Amino acid sequence: MSSRELILGRVRAALADVADDEPASWIYDRDADEHSRYARAGSRDPEALAALFADRCGEYRATVTRAERAGLGPAIAAACARHGASSLVVPTDLPEAWRAPGVEWREDHPSLDVHALSGFDGALTGCAVAIALTGTIVLDAGEAQGRRALTLLPDLHICVIGEEQIVEGVPEAFERLAPAARSGRPLTFISGPSATSDIELKRVEGVHGPRRLEIVIAG
Amino acid sequence: MRNEFAEAARHEVANSQLRANIRNATHTIRAKREEAVAEVPDWEQLREAGRRIKERTMRNLDRHLEQLERSVTAAGGVVHWATEAADANRIVGDLIVGAGAREAVKVKSLATDEIGLNRALAARGIEARETDLAELIVQLGEDRPSHILVPAIHRNRGEIRELFRRTLPGNEQLTDDPAELAEAARRFLREKFLSAKVGVSGANFAVAETGTICILESEGNGRMCTTLPEVLITVMGIEKVLPRFADLEVMLQLLPRSSTAERMNPYTSLWTGVTPEDGPREFHLVLLDGGRTKVLGDADGRAALHCIRCSACLNVCPVYERTGGHAYESTYPGPIGAILTPQLTGFTQGNSLPWASSLCGACYEVCPVKIDIPSILIHLRSRINREVDGYGGGGERLAMGLLARAFARPGRYERAQRFGRWLSRPLTREGWISRRLPGALGRWTDVRDLPAPSAETFREWWAQRR
Ligand code: SF4
């Protein structure tokens, strides 16, 4: 007997007490009652959401700025300047308006070698959704985001978030992300720069992931 | 023996200064967890939803495993089934060799510690390189982790500088600034990541519906290990499956706040099979039984499989704090260990653990998926009394007798604890427990594991308080 058959057989034998017609999973819309009906949607307006999101990101020591859509170029240039970044790697479908003058742009096409990616000062991307309550941005390899390595190897990640992409809580984010997950796209949840406290309990930003996270909210 | 004792003694002395830090960290994280939870108005509803999701999943586990296999396969992954640790180790080793590699980068995980993967690979001449900072410090120093919260805390910054100067090429000018030390580690491991052919990970969750694997972490080494290598191998216990993608919206609210007291941990990665032009070209999922079906077979004990490894129950357990954890016999420590270890091993190990509890209920209160640990403890006591030779009502007397003797004679108790703690060190490397509790410290426990014995015993803690 294969290991597969053996394990599945053991599982079935172990579950002899469970009726065959029992629903196999717990589904919110069908099964939630007053004990388990957690909040699935928030009530804040867009302005309050943006403020909350900025606040929570600040606590993670990400830098958050806001800009008019028309003024994104200068906002991004300012973010670069704060970190002395002069070369950015970007996904091929990066909006033209984000390309600030005075920065060296390189599209990740054809896919750059990981050593090359590692050599850039920073990466600039958009995101799929942002979660206000937790200060999280989520990338789903969709529009203006590129592949995962792009936002992992350079030391600075500049992420542009449209105000309309900010949701209040985790469940709303999952609702928006479901189509991407179903189509097999990878998701990365980012809540502040990577961090460690391994040396004498001193907090140090960034061991392996980008040490600097700049978030620009476009409204 | 003399040398070993001297070494242990040296550690104790060296640690006295550090104890304050560690105590601080431990107590901070308890308080922070409470804060993190208190700001969620629907926390109780989330816990109940989490409990019900897990319960339904376990009761229909065969269906979800088959679904997971179909989804992962459809997404271009390969699913392997491992009945026991040795099977899993062999499968992983074969895959690494098959990829033409002798080395793999690894993000520490509970499942791979449980099966002793690193040791098994080493026996085949394959190096599994752990990739987080503390691990690197310990590995380079050919050392053992000193504490779960901060495994490298026995090394001060000066020692780490010396270690890095000596072992990491090109760092002769290194200063002892923690940021600079972290930078040196970053550069060294960066090379490993960029050249690694194979990555190995565990999983916090796997979604049957979509075939999506999910891991949570802090440093970014998890992202590196699951994104850069050509071949990715994930080892997970069969109980980690969740039926639906939406189930994650509950778990990702419960886990970070319970574990590291964060609203969200820095990085959570989800991937589904292989994605063209993005990440590994091969993905293998190893599904491990390793005793889990034994736990499943006990309708009153199977909730132990609901555990999402946040370690909140350890931090609040008065017995865990007082015993320093060594009494948990090197498998899962703390309350979860007391209900899981005996069941997983088919009552061949840890049979006295269900008695090592005052049934105060604190663990149940904090558990994010509401595992009724006290009730399972009572249930297991009666099972062990009934089923295990030599217990028959004697288990309680035996365990209580040992505890009472230890408590009655302070000197003996302390010596026993220190010895136990010292003994447990090597085990915490390869056993179930080998991970520190992150959190206030910005670390992540679980794709990793549960904390091991506390390096500070209750009496030491008490002595310091006074
Ligand atoms: S049993 Fe303990 S470690 Fe597991 S989920 Fe509950 S509190 Fe967390």
XYZ file of C-alpha atoms and ligand atoms in Angstrom:
693
model
C 0.000 0.000 0.000
C 1.309 3.453 -0.820
C 1.998 5.963 1.954
C -0.836 8.009 0.548
C -3.358 5.195 0.882
C -1.973 4.299 4.287
C -2.324 7.817 5.661
C -5.755 8.439 4.158
C -6.847 5.039 5.493
C -5.624 5.936 8.967
C -7.420 9.268 8.787
C -10.695 7.631 7.793
C -10.385 5.002 10.479
C -9.685 7.723 13.031
C -12.819 9.602 12.016
C -15.258 6.726 12.269
C -17.355 8.813 14.667
C -18.046 11.525 12.076
C -21.218 11.286 10.034
C -20.685 11.053 6.271
C -23.023 13.910 5.469
C -21.477 16.412 7.853
C -20.532 19.664 6.100
C -16.802 19.517 5.498
C -15.984 23.102 6.314
C -17.180 26.081 8.293
C -18.551 28.792 6.049
C -19.168 32.254 7.428
C -22.272 33.076 5.440
C -23.879 29.768 6.258
C -22.578 28.911 9.706
C -21.702 32.060 11.641
C -23.873 32.794 14.664
C -23.683 35.380 17.426
C -20.705 33.569 18.944
C -18.653 33.457 15.791
C -19.825 36.345 13.640
C -16.645 38.374 13.520
C -16.503 41.727 11.727
C -16.072 41.393 8.001
C -16.339 45.020 7.024
C -15.341 48.260 8.661
C -17.183 51.542 8.680
C -14.475 54.183 8.269
C -14.596 56.585 5.349
C -11.685 56.732 2.880
C -10.037 59.703 4.565
C -10.126 58.045 7.982
C -8.811 54.815 6.462
C -5.850 56.578 4.895
C -5.074 58.300 8.183
C -5.326 55.069 10.163
C -3.193 53.214 7.657
C -0.514 55.912 7.730
C -0.572 55.852 11.488
C -0.167 52.099 11.770
C 2.628 51.992 9.190
C 4.414 54.696 11.108
C 4.447 52.427 14.141
C 6.258 49.823 12.051
C 8.844 52.432 11.174
C 7.922 52.661 7.563
C 7.942 56.167 6.126
C 4.533 57.218 4.858
C 3.897 60.241 2.679
C 0.883 61.399 0.729
C 0.728 62.889 -2.728
C -1.722 63.922 -5.399
C -1.692 61.483 -8.257
C -0.308 64.177 -10.519
C 2.525 64.812 -8.089
C 3.691 61.231 -7.673
C 6.912 61.734 -9.616
C 8.306 64.330 -7.215
C 7.055 62.370 -4.171
C 8.920 59.306 -5.385
C 12.003 61.364 -6.152
C 11.862 62.715 -2.603
C 11.639 59.188 -1.202
C 14.708 58.217 -3.222
C 16.554 61.267 -1.995
C 15.831 60.424 1.629
C 17.770 57.196 1.166
C 20.331 58.348 -1.325
C 18.888 55.948 -3.888
C 19.759 56.697 -7.499
C 18.902 53.424 -9.271
C 15.515 51.765 -9.135
C 14.346 48.512 -10.611
C 10.698 48.520 -11.656
C 8.084 46.216 -13.168
C 7.556 46.687 -16.899
C 4.012 47.968 -16.443
C 4.949 50.781 -14.067
C 2.830 53.875 -14.803
C 4.768 56.534 -16.678
C 3.756 59.229 -14.172
C 5.703 57.493 -11.394
C 9.034 57.836 -13.134
C 10.638 60.781 -11.468
C 13.441 62.549 -13.247
C 16.963 62.198 -11.906
C 16.580 58.521 -11.080
C 18.029 55.680 -13.122
C 15.189 53.331 -14.105
C 15.594 49.737 -15.083
C 12.736 47.480 -16.092
C 12.838 43.880 -14.938
C 12.619 42.627 -18.491
C 13.884 40.244 -19.515
C 13.990 38.999 -15.938
C 17.146 40.256 -14.304
C 19.550 37.880 -12.661
C 19.236 37.834 -8.854
C 22.729 39.255 -8.410
C 21.800 42.163 -10.657
C 18.569 42.740 -8.737
C 20.516 42.751 -5.509
C 22.658 45.571 -6.861
C 19.905 48.151 -7.216
C 19.425 50.844 -4.601
C 15.723 50.216 -4.525
C 12.577 48.853 -6.132
C 9.429 50.790 -6.924
C 6.085 49.021 -7.198
C 2.394 49.430 -6.643
C 0.401 46.977 -4.546
C -2.874 45.055 -4.662
C -4.449 46.104 -1.393
C -3.506 47.761 1.883
C -4.948 46.982 5.323
C -5.452 49.996 7.573
C -5.877 48.276 10.928
C -2.633 46.351 10.655
C -0.599 48.730 8.489
C -0.077 46.010 5.915
C 0.505 46.219 2.183
C -0.190 43.176 0.051
C 1.404 42.433 -3.294
C -0.220 39.915 -5.603
C 2.124 40.003 -8.595
C -0.546 41.954 -10.440
C -0.480 45.373 -12.061
C 2.641 47.473 -11.426
C 4.078 44.905 -9.019
C 6.285 42.507 -10.918
C 7.642 39.279 -9.514
C 8.419 38.631 -5.868
C 12.201 38.921 -6.043
C 11.874 42.545 -7.149
C 10.701 43.799 -3.767
C 12.900 41.398 -1.824
C 16.471 41.937 -2.924
C 17.018 45.714 -3.184
C 17.462 47.406 0.177
C 14.727 49.983 -0.321
C 11.144 49.277 -1.304
C 9.038 52.217 -2.405
C 5.398 51.249 -2.660
C 2.683 53.424 -4.143
C -0.799 52.835 -2.791
C -3.937 54.247 -4.312
C -6.291 55.550 -1.647
C -9.012 53.294 -3.026
C -6.818 50.274 -2.359
C -6.941 50.752 1.397
C -9.434 48.553 3.239
C -10.103 48.550 6.941
C -9.522 44.991 8.085
C -8.024 41.637 7.132
C -11.289 40.030 5.890
C -11.899 42.792 3.336
C -8.388 42.309 2.054
C -8.962 38.591 1.627
C -12.115 39.224 -0.298
C -10.174 41.387 -2.744
C -7.264 38.965 -2.950
C -9.294 35.835 -3.590
C -9.267 36.065 -7.397
C -5.473 36.390 -7.459
C -5.059 33.423 -5.119
C -7.480 31.354 -7.175
C -5.523 32.046 -10.299
C -2.370 30.848 -8.555
C -0.592 34.168 -8.126
C 1.753 34.511 -5.156
C 0.822 36.951 -2.390
C 3.189 38.797 -0.090
C 1.944 40.591 3.011
C 4.360 43.254 4.190
C 3.987 45.010 7.526
C 6.971 47.261 7.930
C 10.607 46.585 7.129
C 12.142 43.310 8.222
C 13.533 43.399 11.742
C 15.526 41.478 14.305
C 16.429 41.861 17.957
C 18.920 39.047 18.089
C 21.943 41.037 19.179
C 21.674 42.211 22.757
C 17.967 42.797 22.209
C 18.688 45.888 20.147
C 16.158 46.282 17.423
C 17.774 46.385 14.020
C 15.769 47.022 10.899
C 16.275 44.570 8.136
C 18.250 41.406 8.156
C 17.287 39.869 4.868
C 14.388 41.784 3.478
C 14.519 45.483 2.520
C 15.607 47.613 5.445
C 13.711 50.658 4.305
C 10.073 50.803 3.357
C 8.679 53.995 1.852
C 4.954 54.151 1.301
C 3.396 56.826 -0.857
C -0.379 57.140 -0.601
C -1.804 58.560 -3.802
C -5.092 60.365 -3.405
C 31.658 14.968 33.159
C 33.684 17.518 35.099
C 34.122 19.669 32.028
C 30.479 19.471 31.164
C 29.565 20.597 34.602
C 32.057 23.432 34.455
C 30.592 24.524 31.172
C 27.110 24.495 32.571
C 28.248 26.460 35.573
C 30.011 28.991 33.390
C 26.823 29.500 31.452
C 24.882 30.083 34.625
C 27.315 32.693 35.837
C 27.558 34.396 32.492
C 23.814 34.481 32.245
C 23.138 36.301 35.477
C 23.474 39.698 33.841
C 21.372 38.653 30.897
C 18.578 37.299 32.992
C 17.217 40.757 33.536
C 16.888 41.227 29.791
C 15.263 37.896 29.324
C 12.859 38.383 32.173
C 11.996 41.722 30.766
C 11.326 40.293 27.351
C 9.165 37.479 28.685
C 7.061 39.732 30.805
C 6.840 42.366 28.135
C 5.438 39.931 25.649
C 2.707 38.762 27.985
C 1.595 42.314 28.547
C 1.895 43.153 24.884
C -0.180 40.165 23.875
C -2.928 41.361 26.143
C -2.762 44.805 24.601
C -2.747 43.464 21.058
C -5.790 41.347 21.787
C -7.660 44.024 23.709
C -7.762 46.341 20.727
C -9.726 43.811 18.673
C -13.429 44.233 19.515
C -14.475 40.952 17.893
C -11.644 38.863 19.364
C -14.001 36.366 21.016
C -15.953 35.866 17.786
C -12.704 35.351 15.918
C -11.565 32.756 18.439
C -14.837 30.899 18.147
C -14.727 31.049 14.361
C -11.139 29.779 14.498
C -12.160 26.922 16.737
C -15.046 25.912 14.508
C -12.983 26.119 11.352
C -10.354 23.855 12.867
C -12.894 21.445 14.276
C -14.729 21.011 10.993
C -11.446 20.613 9.173
C -10.149 17.867 11.439
C -13.450 16.010 11.330
C -13.216 15.876 7.545
C -9.477 15.751 7.183
C -9.349 13.067 4.490
C -11.443 15.133 2.105
C -9.350 18.244 2.630
C -6.085 16.404 2.151
C -7.289 14.941 -1.115
C -8.482 18.358 -2.208
C -5.156 19.920 -1.248
C -3.334 17.300 -3.270
C -5.495 18.003 -6.319
C -5.064 21.771 -6.023
C -1.311 21.679 -5.525
C -0.911 19.250 -8.396
C -3.087 21.362 -10.672
C -0.882 24.352 -9.834
C 2.224 22.510 -10.948
C 3.397 21.195 -7.569
C 4.179 17.630 -6.555
C 2.679 16.106 -3.418
C 4.479 13.450 -1.384
C 3.056 11.515 1.540
C 5.205 10.525 4.516
C 3.865 8.190 7.172
C 6.766 8.713 9.564
C 9.749 10.980 10.127
C 12.145 8.659 8.312
C 9.969 8.693 5.172
C 9.853 12.461 5.133
C 13.609 12.744 5.613
C 14.265 10.280 2.825
C 11.909 12.092 0.454
C 13.490 15.483 1.137
C 17.017 14.082 0.840
C 16.198 12.375 -2.458
C 14.712 15.571 -3.847
C 17.789 17.613 -2.925
C 20.144 15.054 -4.415
C 17.882 14.786 -7.452
C 18.239 18.528 -7.974
C 21.989 18.045 -8.106
C 22.552 19.947 -4.849
C 24.498 19.196 -1.686
C 23.202 22.178 0.193
C 19.835 23.738 0.947
C 18.797 27.013 2.528
C 16.233 26.487 5.187
C 13.743 28.524 7.081
C 13.403 26.926 10.464
C 10.228 24.981 10.951
C 8.491 22.885 13.512
C 7.850 19.975 11.212
C 11.441 19.736 10.050
C 12.710 19.953 13.630
C 10.264 17.292 14.683
C 11.577 14.839 12.142
C 15.243 15.740 12.741
C 15.668 16.700 9.100
C 18.971 18.552 9.436
C 20.623 15.603 11.115
C 19.222 13.151 8.596
C 20.450 15.295 5.706
C 23.878 15.724 7.297
C 24.165 11.940 7.429
C 23.795 11.976 3.648
C 26.377 14.710 3.275
C 23.813 17.445 2.630
C 24.116 20.711 4.492
C 20.904 22.393 5.595
C 21.750 26.037 6.220
C 19.472 27.743 8.717
C 19.061 31.343 7.700
C 17.969 33.621 10.469
C 20.402 35.820 12.330
C 20.431 34.142 15.735
C 20.750 30.781 14.095
C 23.740 31.972 12.117
C 25.465 33.267 15.241
C 24.900 29.976 16.999
C 25.953 27.941 13.969
C 29.160 29.911 13.360
C 30.115 29.674 17.025
C 29.518 25.915 16.917
C 27.381 26.710 19.853
C 24.008 25.903 21.302
C 21.097 28.274 21.620
C 21.007 29.636 25.142
C 17.480 30.833 25.287
C 14.313 30.439 23.327
C 13.550 34.114 23.248
C 16.958 35.093 22.142
C 19.066 32.059 21.277
C 22.236 34.063 20.895
C 21.836 36.146 24.016
C 24.795 34.481 25.706
C 26.930 36.265 23.142
C 27.429 39.942 23.685
C 28.094 42.249 20.774
C 31.851 42.134 21.289
C 31.864 38.361 21.055
C 29.674 38.420 17.983
C 32.057 40.887 16.368
C 34.994 38.569 17.114
C 33.059 35.607 15.790
C 32.130 37.400 12.575
C 35.640 38.770 12.092
C 36.996 35.272 12.417
C 34.428 33.354 10.363
C 32.919 35.711 7.817
C 35.406 36.682 5.132
C 35.964 40.383 4.544
C 34.865 41.615 7.955
C 38.206 42.438 9.566
C 37.175 46.047 10.193
C 33.821 45.230 11.755
C 32.717 47.270 14.785
C 30.365 46.036 17.487
C 27.387 48.138 16.421
C 24.406 45.730 16.208
C 23.276 47.263 12.919
C 26.712 46.689 11.442
C 26.836 43.139 12.743
C 23.431 42.434 11.237
C 24.720 43.931 7.993
C 27.662 41.519 7.975
C 25.292 38.599 8.452
C 23.069 39.969 5.729
C 25.938 40.063 3.252
C 27.116 36.578 4.132
C 23.700 34.945 3.909
C 22.778 36.980 0.843
C 25.411 35.065 -1.088
C 23.946 31.784 0.139
C 20.463 32.833 -0.894
C 21.525 34.009 -4.318
C 23.336 30.787 -5.107
C 20.997 28.308 -3.408
C 19.457 25.716 -5.649
C 17.099 24.261 -3.086
C 15.011 25.850 -0.343
C 13.279 23.991 2.475
C 10.408 25.367 4.548
C 7.556 24.396 6.801
C 4.033 25.746 6.534
C 1.767 27.600 8.911
C -1.272 26.889 6.794
C -2.170 25.226 3.503
C -5.426 25.978 1.719
C -7.078 22.913 0.193
C -9.355 24.899 -2.085
C -6.573 26.766 -3.875
C -3.444 24.754 -3.041
C -1.923 27.829 -1.414
C 0.812 27.480 1.223
C 1.253 30.200 3.848
C 4.191 31.049 6.094
C 4.650 33.890 8.581
C 7.993 35.396 9.595
C 9.939 38.520 10.573
C 13.336 38.734 8.968
C 12.719 38.002 5.318
C 14.701 34.764 5.231
C 11.429 32.946 4.673
C 10.763 35.048 1.596
C 14.283 34.380 0.367
C 14.033 30.620 0.886
C 10.660 30.325 -0.806
C 11.345 32.711 -3.697
C 14.938 32.453 -4.894
C 15.864 28.747 -5.149
C 14.960 26.735 -8.235
C 13.459 23.977 -6.133
C 11.285 24.519 -3.070
C 10.409 21.722 -0.667
C 7.794 22.310 2.021
C 7.273 19.830 4.828
C 3.994 20.096 6.701
C 1.996 18.091 9.208
C -1.332 16.975 7.766
C -3.208 18.979 10.409
C -2.074 22.287 8.905
C -4.587 22.145 6.082
C -7.469 24.627 5.961
C -10.395 24.064 3.626
C -10.935 27.558 2.258
C -8.930 30.610 1.297
C -11.274 32.737 3.447
C -10.230 30.719 6.517
C -6.941 32.595 6.419
C -8.708 35.860 7.191
C -9.449 34.414 10.625
C -6.094 32.768 11.235
C -4.065 35.775 10.143
C -5.900 37.857 12.690
C -5.493 35.333 15.498
C -1.909 34.183 15.080
C 0.297 37.309 15.016
C -1.417 38.945 17.963
C -1.287 35.756 20.036
C 2.247 34.859 19.163
C 4.356 37.956 18.805
C 1.798 40.475 20.040
C 1.965 42.210 16.696
C -0.992 43.389 14.686
C 0.701 41.643 11.812
C 4.153 40.120 11.500
C 6.512 41.791 9.024
C 6.211 39.187 6.259
C 3.602 36.635 5.307
C 4.168 34.697 2.096
C 1.548 32.743 0.192
C 2.308 30.720 -2.894
C 0.445 28.238 -5.031
C 2.357 25.542 -6.849
C 4.755 27.162 -9.281
C 4.342 30.490 -11.028
C 5.990 31.003 -14.413
C 8.801 33.586 -14.266
C 8.319 34.103 -10.553
C 9.991 31.974 -7.909
C 10.954 28.287 -7.875
C 10.479 26.172 -10.960
C 9.726 23.085 -8.914
C 7.569 22.821 -5.829
C 7.254 19.771 -3.611
C 4.864 19.425 -0.712
C 5.604 16.663 1.794
C 2.556 15.749 3.876
C 3.590 14.219 7.179
C 1.504 11.952 9.407
C 4.080 11.214 12.115
C 1.517 10.253 14.746
C -1.116 12.815 13.882
C -3.636 10.197 12.847
C -3.254 8.686 16.315
C -4.314 11.999 17.830
C -7.172 12.237 15.368
C -8.468 8.854 16.486
C -9.400 10.131 19.946
C -12.540 12.226 19.580
C -11.935 13.817 22.985
C -8.266 14.509 22.379
C -8.135 15.460 18.717
C -8.570 19.162 19.390
C -4.854 19.129 20.233
C -4.414 19.142 16.444
C -6.148 22.515 16.208
C -3.045 24.215 17.608
C -1.641 26.986 15.438
C 1.582 27.155 17.492
C 1.331 30.654 18.812
C 2.912 29.701 22.161
C 0.585 31.974 24.129
C -0.322 29.067 26.415
C 3.299 28.592 27.440
C 3.736 32.175 28.458
C 0.809 32.143 30.846
C 1.301 28.698 32.345
C 2.353 28.821 36.012
C 3.670 25.267 35.913
C 5.741 25.954 32.826
C 7.228 28.970 34.484
C 8.047 27.093 37.657
C 9.433 23.944 36.118
C 11.508 25.720 33.530
C 10.101 23.367 30.955
C 12.559 20.511 31.203
C 9.882 18.349 32.751
C 8.200 18.295 29.351
C 10.767 15.785 28.193
C 12.016 17.672 25.177
C 8.933 17.399 23.007
C 6.378 20.184 22.972
C 6.754 22.142 26.159
C 4.023 23.778 28.152
C 0.310 23.064 28.116
C 0.126 22.181 24.431
C 3.022 19.767 24.902
C 1.222 18.116 27.774
C -1.726 17.224 25.563
C 0.105 16.626 22.314
C 3.238 14.674 23.190
C 1.608 11.643 24.798
C -0.969 11.412 22.016
C 1.448 11.879 19.128
C 3.735 9.185 20.421
C 0.904 6.753 21.122
C 1.559 6.998 24.869
C 5.180 5.975 24.587
C 6.476 9.348 25.726
C 5.479 12.112 28.080
C 2.837 10.109 29.914
C 3.313 11.999 33.154
C 2.809 15.363 31.449
C -0.985 15.461 31.805
C -0.420 15.547 35.551
C 2.012 18.433 35.351
C -0.756 20.979 35.492
C -2.749 22.764 38.123
C -5.720 22.938 35.719
C -5.909 26.665 36.342
C -7.302 27.249 32.865
C -5.061 30.141 31.881
C -3.993 28.304 28.716
C -7.576 27.879 27.580
C -8.241 31.567 28.185
C -5.476 32.726 25.880
C -5.628 30.030 23.213
C -6.605 31.752 19.951
C -8.457 28.668 18.735
C -9.968 27.887 22.130
C -8.455 24.484 22.687
C -9.877 23.281 25.976
C -6.532 22.112 27.261
C -7.645 21.447 30.867
C -10.427 19.092 29.752
C -8.089 17.226 27.444
C -5.571 16.904 30.284
C -8.206 15.278 32.471
C -9.285 13.022 29.638
C -5.719 11.939 28.992
C -5.099 11.256 32.669
C -7.872 8.728 32.664
C -6.787 7.211 29.368
C -3.235 6.810 30.583
C -4.388 5.306 33.847
C -6.484 2.831 31.916
C -4.237 2.000 29.020
C -0.633 2.326 30.071
C 1.027 -0.359 32.155
C 2.382 0.904 35.419
C 0.021 3.846 35.593
C -3.324 2.441 36.726
C -3.934 5.347 39.047
C -0.282 5.631 39.891
C 0.490 8.269 37.310
C -0.806 11.051 39.368
C 0.914 9.864 42.504
C 4.144 9.430 40.607
C 4.132 12.813 38.905
C 2.814 14.685 41.888
C 5.275 12.918 44.116
C 8.161 14.048 41.935
C 6.896 17.593 41.787
C 6.242 17.687 45.511
C 9.681 16.354 46.356
C 11.230 18.934 44.106
C 9.211 21.767 45.582
C 9.825 20.593 49.150
C 13.596 20.805 49.020
C 14.609 24.085 47.470
C 18.224 23.171 46.854
C 17.342 19.966 45.128
C 14.643 21.639 43.106
C 16.955 24.287 41.787
C 19.695 21.848 40.980
C 17.210 19.637 39.210
C 15.986 22.549 37.166
C 19.395 23.768 36.194
C 20.479 20.304 35.271
C 17.335 19.754 33.291
C 17.746 22.997 31.481
C 21.307 22.253 30.685
C 20.390 18.799 29.524
C 17.706 20.153 27.310
C 19.972 22.441 25.357
C 21.142 20.019 22.727
C 17.635 18.674 22.412
C 16.253 22.069 21.743
C 18.294 22.117 18.582
C 16.823 19.100 16.920
C 13.756 18.330 18.933
C 10.297 19.739 18.742
C 10.992 22.770 20.725
C 13.970 24.369 19.230
C 12.600 27.792 18.706
C 12.490 30.980 20.612
C 9.553 33.093 21.308
C 9.739 36.207 19.238
C 7.442 39.064 19.500
C 8.389 41.916 21.613
C 11.654 40.875 20.178
C 10.474 41.107 16.658
C 10.873 37.432 16.024
C 8.519 34.897 14.668
C 7.891 31.553 16.214
C 5.917 29.362 14.190
C 6.736 28.140 10.900
C 9.297 27.400 13.352
C 8.272 26.062 16.612
C 7.457 26.352 20.156
C 9.769 27.719 22.756
C 11.869 25.334 24.733
C 12.487 25.323 28.441
C 12.692 28.706 30.006
C 16.234 29.605 30.834
C 15.024 31.283 33.954
C 13.438 29.166 36.594
C 10.692 30.416 38.764
C 12.937 30.540 41.791
C 15.606 32.498 40.007
C 12.971 34.860 38.761
C 11.557 35.179 42.241
C 14.974 35.741 43.774
C 15.535 38.563 41.335
C 12.167 40.118 42.007
C 13.104 40.405 45.643
S -2.525 25.349 22.190
Fe -1.105 26.937 22.884
S 0.337 27.184 21.168
Fe -1.450 26.075 20.376
S -2.785 27.649 19.536
Fe -3.488 27.296 21.638
S -2.343 28.794 22.878
Fe -1.333 28.699 20.874
